[in-house]
Amino acid sequence: MARPSTPRGQGRTRVTVAALELFARRGVSGTSLQDIADHLGVTKAAVYYQFRSKEEIVLAVVEDAFADLRGFVEEAEAEPTGRAATERALVGLVDLMIAHRQAIAALILDPEVGRILESHPDLMALTDRLHALLVGPRSGLSRRVAASVVGSGLAHAGMDPDLADVSDADLRRELLAVGRAVLLGQG
Amino acid sequence: MARPSTPRGQGRTRVTVAALELFARRGVSGTSLQDIADHLGVTKAAVYYQFRSKEEIVLAVVEDAFADLRGFVEEAEAEPTGRAATERALVGLVDLMIAHRQAIAALILDPEVGRILESHPDLMALTDRLHALLVGPRSGLSRRVAASVVGSGLAHAGMDPDLADVSDADLRRELLAVGRAVLLGQG
């Protein structure tokens, strides 16, 4: 029997949407439960009713992104060659960035989010698998540095104010070109 | 007549060193004057004696980096070709990243630092000039996206825990290779 959509579920979504706006603007570390309550015009107790901690809010916010991540990492790992696996992982990563363009850099580059993810081995294992796909089977220093630059550079480009005028389709195409140039040696 | 080195000058350095440690660990937004005082084992009033606000501390921390930045931006602008100017700016940027390896990403990617810099037109003008050098005279969309990815990617690589074992010399060489591949089309 399907559970009815409850006010509590709607409340959770309102909190995560408000939290994401504040995280993108001030960083996760600079956003308190009180800030989120103020932004929604409710009491801190009302936010506590939905989430027991900021960590729970962060995890709820990244849940969808991690579901997408799991999907394309598994597809990439099933590719027959290292090169095809890197290409699939790169496309998945760019698509994820484009889908969460404003928010994702604020989340994945934030030191507090890093600490929260470190205490969730299942999520860390997934990012390690993505990293291994980007580095590829010949994991020399050059590829390790290239994967680091591309990974964080793609994430940041999505929220770069200098690129705010660029459409999602154009940004996706150009990010894939940069990623392929660095990781796969294609211009 | 030269002013003697005063306890106040030493105190300022102690505050900026402590602040930088905390900024790198928690982000600027997540660090208060009280946190800095606690880290130093002094009262908040003692920190106020040196700096009137966190903004003043952030500006003191980035002062040296901006002096370096001004130097290599002016050198790059004096180069005879757009290609040579981009190359000079890239080398200057990588050297700056390596010199401030742990700290710089925490600073330049932090949304609060971005807001502080925005209220200082002289510093903003300098970063705009660096950006123009990286994008180059043919400022099409591809180069704009490439400059964004390289700029933030280089900054983040300096503090990537996956690259913590890489020596400064090795990291410098590999970052230059990635930057040249993306911006100048050299593998």
mmCIF file of C-alpha atoms in Angstrom:
data_model
loop_
_atom_site.group_PDB
_atom_site.id
_atom_site.type_symbol
_atom_site.label_atom_id
_atom_site.label_comp_id
_atom_site.label_asym_id
_atom_site.label_seq_id
_atom_site.Cartn_x
_atom_site.Cartn_y
_atom_site.Cartn_z
ATOM 1 C CA MET A 1 0.000 0.000 0.000
ATOM 2 C CA ALA A 2 1.515 3.301 -1.053
ATOM 3 C CA ARG A 3 2.057 5.825 1.698
ATOM 4 C CA PRO A 4 0.253 9.104 1.103
ATOM 5 C CA SER A 5 2.305 12.225 0.456
ATOM 6 C CA THR A 6 2.521 13.797 3.893
ATOM 7 C CA PRO A 7 3.066 17.371 5.002
ATOM 8 C CA ARG A 8 6.279 16.074 6.588
ATOM 9 C CA GLY A 9 7.622 15.044 3.156
ATOM 10 C CA GLN A 10 6.785 18.459 1.705
ATOM 11 C CA GLY A 11 8.445 20.079 4.698
ATOM 12 C CA ARG A 12 11.632 18.092 4.113
ATOM 13 C CA THR A 13 11.760 19.253 0.506
ATOM 14 C CA ARG A 14 11.212 22.882 1.547
ATOM 15 C CA VAL A 15 14.129 22.566 3.987
ATOM 16 C CA THR A 16 16.513 20.967 1.465
ATOM 17 C CA VAL A 17 15.639 23.551 -1.216
ATOM 18 C CA ALA A 18 16.248 26.414 1.238
ATOM 19 C CA ALA A 19 19.451 24.786 2.510
ATOM 20 C CA LEU A 20 20.811 24.403 -1.015
ATOM 21 C CA GLU A 21 20.200 28.095 -1.755
ATOM 22 C CA LEU A 22 22.094 29.082 1.391
ATOM 23 C CA PHE A 23 24.898 26.519 0.843
ATOM 24 C CA ALA A 24 25.516 27.899 -2.667
ATOM 25 C CA ARG A 25 25.588 31.473 -1.365
ATOM 26 C CA ARG A 26 27.510 31.096 1.930
ATOM 27 C CA GLY A 27 29.066 27.660 1.878
ATOM 28 C CA VAL A 28 27.933 24.765 4.067
ATOM 29 C CA SER A 29 30.215 25.792 6.939
ATOM 30 C CA GLY A 30 28.726 29.292 6.874
ATOM 31 C CA THR A 31 25.114 28.068 7.085
ATOM 32 C CA SER A 32 23.506 27.093 10.399
ATOM 33 C CA LEU A 33 20.166 25.389 11.116
ATOM 34 C CA GLN A 34 19.075 28.792 12.447
ATOM 35 C CA ASP A 35 19.943 30.422 9.094
ATOM 36 C CA ILE A 36 17.840 27.811 7.283
ATOM 37 C CA ALA A 37 14.926 28.378 9.684
ATOM 38 C CA ASP A 38 15.201 32.172 9.214
ATOM 39 C CA HIS A 39 15.289 31.758 5.416
ATOM 40 C CA LEU A 40 12.069 29.709 5.573
ATOM 41 C CA GLY A 41 10.459 32.036 8.137
ATOM 42 C CA VAL A 42 9.974 29.187 10.634
ATOM 43 C CA THR A 43 11.432 28.316 14.029
ATOM 44 C CA LYS A 44 14.563 26.239 14.460
ATOM 45 C CA ALA A 45 12.351 23.636 16.183
ATOM 46 C CA ALA A 46 10.358 23.280 12.960
ATOM 47 C CA VAL A 47 13.578 22.467 11.068
ATOM 48 C CA TYR A 48 14.606 20.010 13.819
ATOM 49 C CA TYR A 49 11.257 18.261 13.304
ATOM 50 C CA GLN A 50 12.425 17.357 9.790
ATOM 51 C CA PHE A 51 16.176 16.872 10.289
ATOM 52 C CA ARG A 52 18.125 16.226 13.466
ATOM 53 C CA SER A 53 21.328 17.908 12.227
ATOM 54 C CA LYS A 54 22.898 19.859 9.398
ATOM 55 C CA GLU A 55 24.672 16.630 8.434
ATOM 56 C CA GLU A 56 21.292 14.992 7.735
ATOM 57 C CA ILE A 57 20.311 17.938 5.538
ATOM 58 C CA VAL A 58 23.584 17.733 3.595
ATOM 59 C CA LEU A 59 23.079 13.993 3.069
ATOM 60 C CA ALA A 60 19.494 14.545 1.851
ATOM 61 C CA VAL A 61 20.712 17.227 -0.566
ATOM 62 C CA VAL A 62 23.421 15.009 -2.089
ATOM 63 C CA GLU A 63 21.280 11.842 -2.168
ATOM 64 C CA ASP A 64 19.937 12.356 -5.709
ATOM 65 C CA ALA A 65 23.355 13.280 -7.054
ATOM 66 C CA PHE A 66 24.856 10.129 -5.545
ATOM 67 C CA ALA A 67 22.109 7.995 -7.094
ATOM 68 C CA ASP A 68 23.048 9.404 -10.529
ATOM 69 C CA LEU A 69 26.735 8.931 -9.724
ATOM 70 C CA ARG A 70 26.227 5.270 -8.818
ATOM 71 C CA GLY A 71 24.394 4.706 -12.110
ATOM 72 C CA PHE A 72 27.073 6.048 -14.450
ATOM 73 C CA VAL A 73 30.001 4.645 -12.422
ATOM 74 C CA GLU A 74 28.527 1.153 -12.786
ATOM 75 C CA GLU A 75 27.992 1.702 -16.519
ATOM 76 C CA ALA A 76 31.565 2.950 -16.928
ATOM 77 C CA GLU A 77 33.009 -0.004 -15.022
ATOM 78 C CA ALA A 78 31.194 -2.330 -17.432
ATOM 79 C CA GLU A 79 32.938 -0.789 -20.478
ATOM 80 C CA PRO A 80 35.393 -3.122 -22.240
ATOM 81 C CA THR A 81 38.418 -0.755 -22.326
ATOM 82 C CA GLY A 82 39.988 1.734 -19.924
ATOM 83 C CA ARG A 83 39.567 4.474 -22.508
ATOM 84 C CA ALA A 84 35.837 3.806 -22.957
ATOM 85 C CA ALA A 85 35.425 3.648 -19.183
ATOM 86 C CA THR A 86 37.090 7.062 -18.741
ATOM 87 C CA GLU A 87 34.928 8.522 -21.542
ATOM 88 C CA ARG A 88 31.710 7.184 -19.945
ATOM 89 C CA ALA A 89 32.723 8.481 -16.503
ATOM 90 C CA LEU A 90 33.594 11.888 -17.969
ATOM 91 C CA VAL A 91 30.231 12.179 -19.753
ATOM 92 C CA GLY A 92 28.407 11.117 -16.579
ATOM 93 C CA LEU A 93 30.313 13.631 -14.497
ATOM 94 C CA VAL A 94 29.660 16.504 -16.930
ATOM 95 C CA ASP A 95 25.951 15.599 -17.104
ATOM 96 C CA LEU A 96 25.792 15.578 -13.297
ATOM 97 C CA MET A 97 27.475 18.994 -13.129
ATOM 98 C CA ILE A 98 25.095 20.455 -15.706
ATOM 99 C CA ALA A 99 22.034 19.012 -13.933
ATOM 100 C CA HIS A 100 23.065 20.580 -10.602
ATOM 101 C CA ARG A 101 24.934 23.499 -12.060
ATOM 102 C CA GLN A 102 24.613 26.128 -9.339
ATOM 103 C CA ALA A 103 24.752 23.847 -6.354
ATOM 104 C CA ILE A 104 27.276 21.141 -6.968
ATOM 105 C CA ALA A 105 30.503 23.096 -6.656
ATOM 106 C CA ALA A 106 29.298 24.640 -3.391
ATOM 107 C CA LEU A 107 28.798 21.113 -2.091
ATOM 108 C CA ILE A 108 31.672 19.048 -3.423
ATOM 109 C CA LEU A 109 34.361 21.664 -2.774
ATOM 110 C CA ASP A 110 33.199 22.459 0.770
ATOM 111 C CA PRO A 111 35.534 21.168 3.511
ATOM 112 C CA GLU A 112 32.596 20.421 5.845
ATOM 113 C CA VAL A 113 30.874 18.275 3.190
ATOM 114 C CA GLY A 114 34.170 16.436 2.716
ATOM 115 C CA ARG A 115 34.210 15.578 6.418
ATOM 116 C CA ILE A 116 30.565 14.460 6.366
ATOM 117 C CA LEU A 117 31.157 12.193 3.351
ATOM 118 C CA GLU A 118 34.272 10.716 4.992
ATOM 119 C CA SER A 119 32.051 9.326 7.734
ATOM 120 C CA HIS A 120 29.918 7.517 5.111
ATOM 121 C CA PRO A 121 32.109 4.774 3.621
ATOM 122 C CA ASP A 122 29.491 3.805 0.987
ATOM 123 C CA LEU A 123 29.565 7.323 -0.516
ATOM 124 C CA MET A 124 33.362 7.580 -0.257
ATOM 125 C CA ALA A 125 33.742 4.233 -2.044
ATOM 126 C CA LEU A 126 31.662 5.604 -4.915
ATOM 127 C CA THR A 127 33.789 8.726 -5.316
ATOM 128 C CA ASP A 128 36.920 6.539 -5.168
ATOM 129 C CA ARG A 129 35.511 4.431 -8.024
ATOM 130 C CA LEU A 130 34.800 7.596 -10.059
ATOM 131 C CA HIS A 131 38.329 8.803 -9.369
ATOM 132 C CA ALA A 132 39.804 5.472 -10.518
ATOM 133 C CA LEU A 133 37.778 5.690 -13.749
ATOM 134 C CA LEU A 134 39.053 9.218 -14.476
ATOM 135 C CA VAL A 135 42.654 8.291 -13.689
ATOM 136 C CA GLY A 136 42.393 5.130 -15.805
ATOM 137 C CA PRO A 137 44.323 1.857 -15.646
ATOM 138 C CA ARG A 138 47.725 3.497 -16.329
ATOM 139 C CA SER A 139 47.626 5.542 -13.153
ATOM 140 C CA GLY A 140 50.857 7.540 -13.539
ATOM 141 C CA LEU A 141 51.378 10.918 -11.937
ATOM 142 C CA SER A 142 50.329 12.819 -15.073
ATOM 143 C CA ARG A 143 46.919 11.165 -15.149
ATOM 144 C CA ARG A 144 46.438 11.605 -11.398
ATOM 145 C CA VAL A 145 47.076 15.351 -11.661
ATOM 146 C CA ALA A 146 44.942 15.615 -14.813
ATOM 147 C CA ALA A 147 42.033 13.829 -13.102
ATOM 148 C CA SER A 148 42.286 16.157 -10.103
ATOM 149 C CA VAL A 149 42.307 19.314 -12.254
ATOM 150 C CA VAL A 150 39.444 18.102 -14.454
ATOM 151 C CA GLY A 151 37.317 16.849 -11.552
ATOM 152 C CA SER A 152 37.406 20.057 -9.538
ATOM 153 C CA GLY A 153 37.622 22.334 -12.583
ATOM 154 C CA LEU A 154 34.411 20.885 -14.092
ATOM 155 C CA ALA A 155 32.605 21.278 -10.791
ATOM 156 C CA HIS A 156 33.668 24.884 -10.407
ATOM 157 C CA ALA A 157 32.883 25.874 -14.012
ATOM 158 C CA GLY A 158 29.222 25.121 -13.343
ATOM 159 C CA MET A 159 29.014 27.976 -10.851
ATOM 160 C CA ASP A 160 31.579 30.353 -12.392
ATOM 161 C CA PRO A 161 29.899 33.778 -12.640
ATOM 162 C CA ASP A 162 31.974 34.445 -15.784
ATOM 163 C CA LEU A 163 30.107 31.553 -17.454
ATOM 164 C CA ALA A 164 26.628 32.309 -16.087
ATOM 165 C CA ASP A 165 25.503 33.488 -19.559
ATOM 166 C CA VAL A 166 26.479 30.164 -21.200
ATOM 167 C CA SER A 167 23.584 27.776 -21.918
ATOM 168 C CA ASP A 168 23.597 24.290 -20.399
ATOM 169 C CA ALA A 169 24.001 22.709 -23.871
ATOM 170 C CA ASP A 170 26.976 24.920 -24.795
ATOM 171 C CA LEU A 171 28.637 24.456 -21.407
ATOM 172 C CA ARG A 172 28.165 20.679 -21.584
ATOM 173 C CA ARG A 173 29.819 20.526 -25.031
ATOM 174 C CA GLU A 174 32.788 22.669 -23.996
ATOM 175 C CA LEU A 175 33.344 20.856 -20.683
ATOM 176 C CA LEU A 176 33.404 17.526 -22.519
ATOM 177 C CA ALA A 177 35.971 18.984 -24.948
ATOM 178 C CA VAL A 178 38.236 20.162 -22.107
ATOM 179 C CA GLY A 179 37.859 16.862 -20.229
ATOM 180 C CA ARG A 180 38.661 14.808 -23.344
ATOM 181 C CA ALA A 181 41.674 17.011 -24.174
ATOM 182 C CA VAL A 182 43.138 16.471 -20.713
ATOM 183 C CA LEU A 183 42.142 12.863 -19.996
ATOM 184 C CA LEU A 184 41.996 11.292 -23.450
ATOM 185 C CA GLY A 185 44.339 13.507 -25.474
ATOM 186 C CA GLN A 186 41.621 14.690 -27.888
ATOM 187 C CA GLY A 187 41.437 18.369 -28.794
ATOM 188 C CA MET B 1 64.124 56.380 10.497
ATOM 189 C CA ALA B 2 63.116 52.748 10.359
ATOM 190 C CA ARG B 3 60.374 51.682 12.732
ATOM 191 C CA PRO B 4 61.457 48.949 15.134
ATOM 192 C CA SER B 5 59.823 45.543 14.865
ATOM 193 C CA THR B 6 57.009 45.764 17.403
ATOM 194 C CA PRO B 7 55.141 43.115 19.376
ATOM 195 C CA ARG B 8 52.076 44.315 17.461
ATOM 196 C CA GLY B 9 53.652 43.264 14.120
ATOM 197 C CA GLN B 10 54.517 39.841 15.530
ATOM 198 C CA GLY B 11 50.992 39.565 16.893
ATOM 199 C CA ARG B 12 49.522 40.300 13.460
ATOM 200 C CA THR B 13 51.611 37.540 11.909
ATOM 201 C CA ARG B 14 50.553 35.087 14.631
ATOM 202 C CA VAL B 15 46.902 35.911 13.889
ATOM 203 C CA THR B 16 47.238 35.546 10.105
ATOM 204 C CA VAL B 17 49.122 32.239 10.432
ATOM 205 C CA ALA B 18 46.451 30.861 12.802
ATOM 206 C CA ALA B 19 43.653 32.183 10.579
ATOM 207 C CA LEU B 20 45.126 30.519 7.501
ATOM 208 C CA GLU B 21 45.308 27.150 9.291
ATOM 209 C CA LEU B 22 41.644 27.431 10.264
ATOM 210 C CA PHE B 23 40.533 28.746 6.837
ATOM 211 C CA ALA B 24 42.181 25.752 5.136
ATOM 212 C CA ARG B 25 40.503 23.334 7.549
ATOM 213 C CA ARG B 26 36.982 24.824 7.921
ATOM 214 C CA GLY B 27 36.631 27.405 5.180
ATOM 215 C CA VAL B 28 36.567 31.159 5.767
ATOM 216 C CA SER B 29 32.812 31.196 6.356
ATOM 217 C CA GLY B 30 33.185 28.516 9.007
ATOM 218 C CA THR B 31 35.869 30.414 10.960
ATOM 219 C CA SER B 32 35.014 33.194 13.432
ATOM 220 C CA LEU B 33 37.251 35.684 15.230
ATOM 221 C CA GLN B 34 36.437 33.674 18.377
ATOM 222 C CA ASP B 35 37.734 30.483 16.686
ATOM 223 C CA ILE B 36 40.980 32.271 15.809
ATOM 224 C CA ALA B 37 41.333 33.547 19.386
ATOM 225 C CA ASP B 38 40.668 30.050 20.780
ATOM 226 C CA HIS B 39 43.235 28.545 18.394
ATOM 227 C CA LEU B 40 45.848 31.043 19.644
ATOM 228 C CA GLY B 41 44.821 30.649 23.292
ATOM 229 C CA VAL B 42 44.074 34.380 23.615
ATOM 230 C CA THR B 43 40.927 36.443 24.134
ATOM 231 C CA LYS B 44 38.833 37.757 21.270
ATOM 232 C CA ALA B 45 39.777 41.260 22.462
ATOM 233 C CA ALA B 46 43.441 40.433 21.802
ATOM 234 C CA VAL B 47 42.563 39.541 18.199
ATOM 235 C CA TYR B 48 40.493 42.748 17.868
ATOM 236 C CA TYR B 49 43.578 44.680 18.946
ATOM 237 C CA GLN B 50 45.305 43.492 15.751
ATOM 238 C CA PHE B 51 42.384 43.365 13.295
ATOM 239 C CA ARG B 52 39.012 45.046 13.459
ATOM 240 C CA SER B 53 37.210 42.350 11.449
ATOM 241 C CA LYS B 54 37.594 38.981 9.753
ATOM 242 C CA GLU B 55 37.642 40.883 6.446
ATOM 243 C CA GLU B 56 40.859 42.661 7.534
ATOM 244 C CA ILE B 57 42.428 39.290 8.381
ATOM 245 C CA VAL B 58 41.442 37.834 4.999
ATOM 246 C CA LEU B 59 42.921 40.856 3.217
ATOM 247 C CA ALA B 60 46.178 40.553 5.212
ATOM 248 C CA VAL B 61 46.372 36.850 4.331
ATOM 249 C CA VAL B 62 45.913 37.422 0.586
ATOM 250 C CA GLU B 63 48.173 40.521 0.429
ATOM 251 C CA ASP B 64 51.402 38.651 -0.400
ATOM 252 C CA ALA B 65 49.666 36.484 -2.991
ATOM 253 C CA PHE B 66 48.232 39.572 -4.707
ATOM 254 C CA ALA B 67 51.678 41.222 -4.766
ATOM 255 C CA ASP B 68 53.019 38.146 -6.628
ATOM 256 C CA LEU B 69 49.947 38.157 -8.868
ATOM 257 C CA ARG B 70 50.459 41.807 -9.813
ATOM 258 C CA GLY B 71 54.096 41.070 -10.713
ATOM 259 C CA PHE B 72 53.471 38.241 -13.158
ATOM 260 C CA VAL B 73 50.321 39.788 -14.658
ATOM 261 C CA GLU B 74 52.346 42.894 -15.581
ATOM 262 C CA GLU B 75 55.115 40.725 -17.055
ATOM 263 C CA ALA B 76 52.586 38.715 -19.066
ATOM 264 C CA GLU B 77 50.889 41.835 -20.401
ATOM 265 C CA ALA B 78 54.294 43.021 -21.676
ATOM 266 C CA GLU B 79 54.762 39.861 -23.788
ATOM 267 C CA PRO B 80 54.691 40.461 -27.552
ATOM 268 C CA THR B 81 52.112 37.773 -28.488
ATOM 269 C CA GLY B 82 48.864 36.492 -26.963
ATOM 270 C CA ARG B 83 50.340 33.002 -26.799
ATOM 271 C CA ALA B 84 53.425 34.137 -24.890
ATOM 272 C CA ALA B 85 51.205 36.200 -22.569
ATOM 273 C CA THR B 86 49.031 33.164 -21.776
ATOM 274 C CA GLU B 87 52.135 31.024 -21.188
ATOM 275 C CA ARG B 88 53.617 33.624 -18.794
ATOM 276 C CA ALA B 89 50.330 33.967 -16.906
ATOM 277 C CA LEU B 90 49.995 30.178 -16.641
ATOM 278 C CA VAL B 91 53.524 29.780 -15.251
ATOM 279 C CA GLY B 92 52.916 32.611 -12.774
ATOM 280 C CA LEU B 93 49.635 31.086 -11.655
ATOM 281 C CA VAL B 94 51.128 27.609 -11.176
ATOM 282 C CA ASP B 95 54.077 29.071 -9.224
ATOM 283 C CA LEU B 96 51.636 30.971 -7.011
ATOM 284 C CA MET B 97 49.619 27.798 -6.376
ATOM 285 C CA ILE B 98 52.737 25.810 -5.504
ATOM 286 C CA ALA B 99 54.034 28.539 -3.172
ATOM 287 C CA HIS B 100 50.731 28.630 -1.243
ATOM 288 C CA ARG B 101 49.776 25.036 -1.879
ATOM 289 C CA GLN B 102 47.631 24.204 1.129
ATOM 290 C CA ALA B 103 45.996 27.552 1.617
ATOM 291 C CA ILE B 104 45.183 29.042 -1.730
ATOM 292 C CA ALA B 105 42.277 26.862 -2.770
ATOM 293 C CA ALA B 106 40.609 27.383 0.603
ATOM 294 C CA LEU B 107 40.835 31.117 -0.042
ATOM 295 C CA ILE B 108 40.120 31.609 -3.726
ATOM 296 C CA LEU B 109 37.221 29.143 -3.886
ATOM 297 C CA ASP B 110 35.491 30.424 -0.740
ATOM 298 C CA PRO B 111 32.275 32.368 -1.383
ATOM 299 C CA GLU B 112 32.954 34.754 1.520
ATOM 300 C CA VAL B 113 36.406 35.631 0.159
ATOM 301 C CA GLY B 114 34.767 36.276 -3.220
ATOM 302 C CA ARG B 115 32.418 38.793 -1.586
ATOM 303 C CA ILE B 116 35.280 40.492 0.283
ATOM 304 C CA LEU B 117 37.339 40.815 -2.920
ATOM 305 C CA GLU B 118 34.329 42.220 -4.791
ATOM 306 C CA SER B 119 34.356 45.207 -2.447
ATOM 307 C CA HIS B 120 38.026 45.900 -3.378
ATOM 308 C CA PRO B 121 38.029 47.058 -7.022
ATOM 309 C CA ASP B 122 41.847 47.132 -7.227
ATOM 310 C CA LEU B 123 42.086 43.410 -6.401
ATOM 311 C CA MET B 124 39.143 42.533 -8.666
ATOM 312 C CA ALA B 125 40.780 44.407 -11.561
ATOM 313 C CA LEU B 126 43.902 42.277 -11.110
ATOM 314 C CA THR B 127 41.996 38.986 -11.238
ATOM 315 C CA ASP B 128 40.136 40.257 -14.306
ATOM 316 C CA ARG B 129 43.492 40.937 -15.998
ATOM 317 C CA LEU B 130 44.711 37.414 -15.123
ATOM 318 C CA HIS B 131 41.489 35.977 -16.509
ATOM 319 C CA ALA B 132 41.902 37.948 -19.756
ATOM 320 C CA LEU B 133 45.464 36.608 -20.112
ATOM 321 C CA LEU B 134 44.323 32.995 -19.652
ATOM 322 C CA VAL B 135 41.411 33.401 -22.083
ATOM 323 C CA GLY B 136 43.682 35.105 -24.622
ATOM 324 C CA PRO B 137 42.886 37.546 -27.421
ATOM 325 C CA ARG B 138 40.592 35.098 -29.290
ATOM 326 C CA SER B 139 38.085 34.968 -26.467
ATOM 327 C CA GLY B 140 35.655 32.380 -27.854
ATOM 328 C CA LEU B 141 33.486 30.207 -25.656
ATOM 329 C CA SER B 142 35.942 27.279 -25.774
ATOM 330 C CA ARG B 143 38.763 29.357 -24.356
ATOM 331 C CA ARG B 144 36.501 30.920 -21.714
ATOM 332 C CA VAL B 145 35.430 27.488 -20.455
ATOM 333 C CA ALA B 146 39.012 26.167 -20.667
ATOM 334 C CA ALA B 147 40.318 29.124 -18.633
ATOM 335 C CA SER B 148 37.636 28.558 -15.991
ATOM 336 C CA VAL B 149 38.397 24.833 -15.648
ATOM 337 C CA VAL B 150 42.163 25.380 -15.551
ATOM 338 C CA GLY B 151 41.996 28.313 -13.134
ATOM 339 C CA SER B 152 39.917 26.558 -10.499
ATOM 340 C CA GLY B 153 41.330 23.097 -11.234
ATOM 341 C CA LEU B 154 44.924 24.258 -10.633
ATOM 342 C CA ALA B 155 43.916 25.926 -7.382
ATOM 343 C CA HIS B 156 42.157 22.822 -6.120
ATOM 344 C CA ALA B 157 44.926 20.388 -7.147
ATOM 345 C CA GLY B 158 47.259 22.123 -4.668
ATOM 346 C CA MET B 159 45.118 20.962 -1.757
ATOM 347 C CA ASP B 160 43.833 17.655 -3.166
ATOM 348 C CA PRO B 161 44.459 14.970 -0.515
ATOM 349 C CA ASP B 162 44.953 12.457 -3.344
ATOM 350 C CA LEU B 163 48.003 14.482 -4.440
ATOM 351 C CA ALA B 164 49.406 15.230 -0.956
ATOM 352 C CA ASP B 165 52.285 12.784 -1.579
ATOM 353 C CA VAL B 166 53.400 14.594 -4.774
ATOM 354 C CA SER B 167 56.431 16.888 -4.400
ATOM 355 C CA ASP B 168 56.147 20.577 -5.259
ATOM 356 C CA ALA B 169 58.505 20.141 -8.235
ATOM 357 C CA ASP B 170 56.539 17.194 -9.677
ATOM 358 C CA LEU B 171 53.195 18.878 -9.126
ATOM 359 C CA ARG B 172 54.438 22.104 -10.744
ATOM 360 C CA ARG B 173 55.614 20.197 -13.856
ATOM 361 C CA GLU B 174 52.351 18.262 -14.224
ATOM 362 C CA LEU B 175 50.115 21.302 -13.622
ATOM 363 C CA LEU B 176 52.001 23.222 -16.317
ATOM 364 C CA ALA B 177 51.498 20.262 -18.689
ATOM 365 C CA VAL B 178 47.731 20.170 -18.037
ATOM 366 C CA GLY B 179 47.438 23.953 -18.334
ATOM 367 C CA ARG B 180 49.369 24.013 -21.616
ATOM 368 C CA ALA B 181 47.338 21.112 -23.031
ATOM 369 C CA VAL B 182 44.082 22.942 -22.338
ATOM 370 C CA LEU B 183 45.060 26.562 -23.033
ATOM 371 C CA LEU B 184 47.803 26.250 -25.631
ATOM 372 C CA GLY B 185 47.038 22.897 -27.248
ATOM 373 C CA GLN B 186 50.363 21.312 -26.196
ATOM 374 C CA GLY B 187 50.353 17.772 -24.814
#
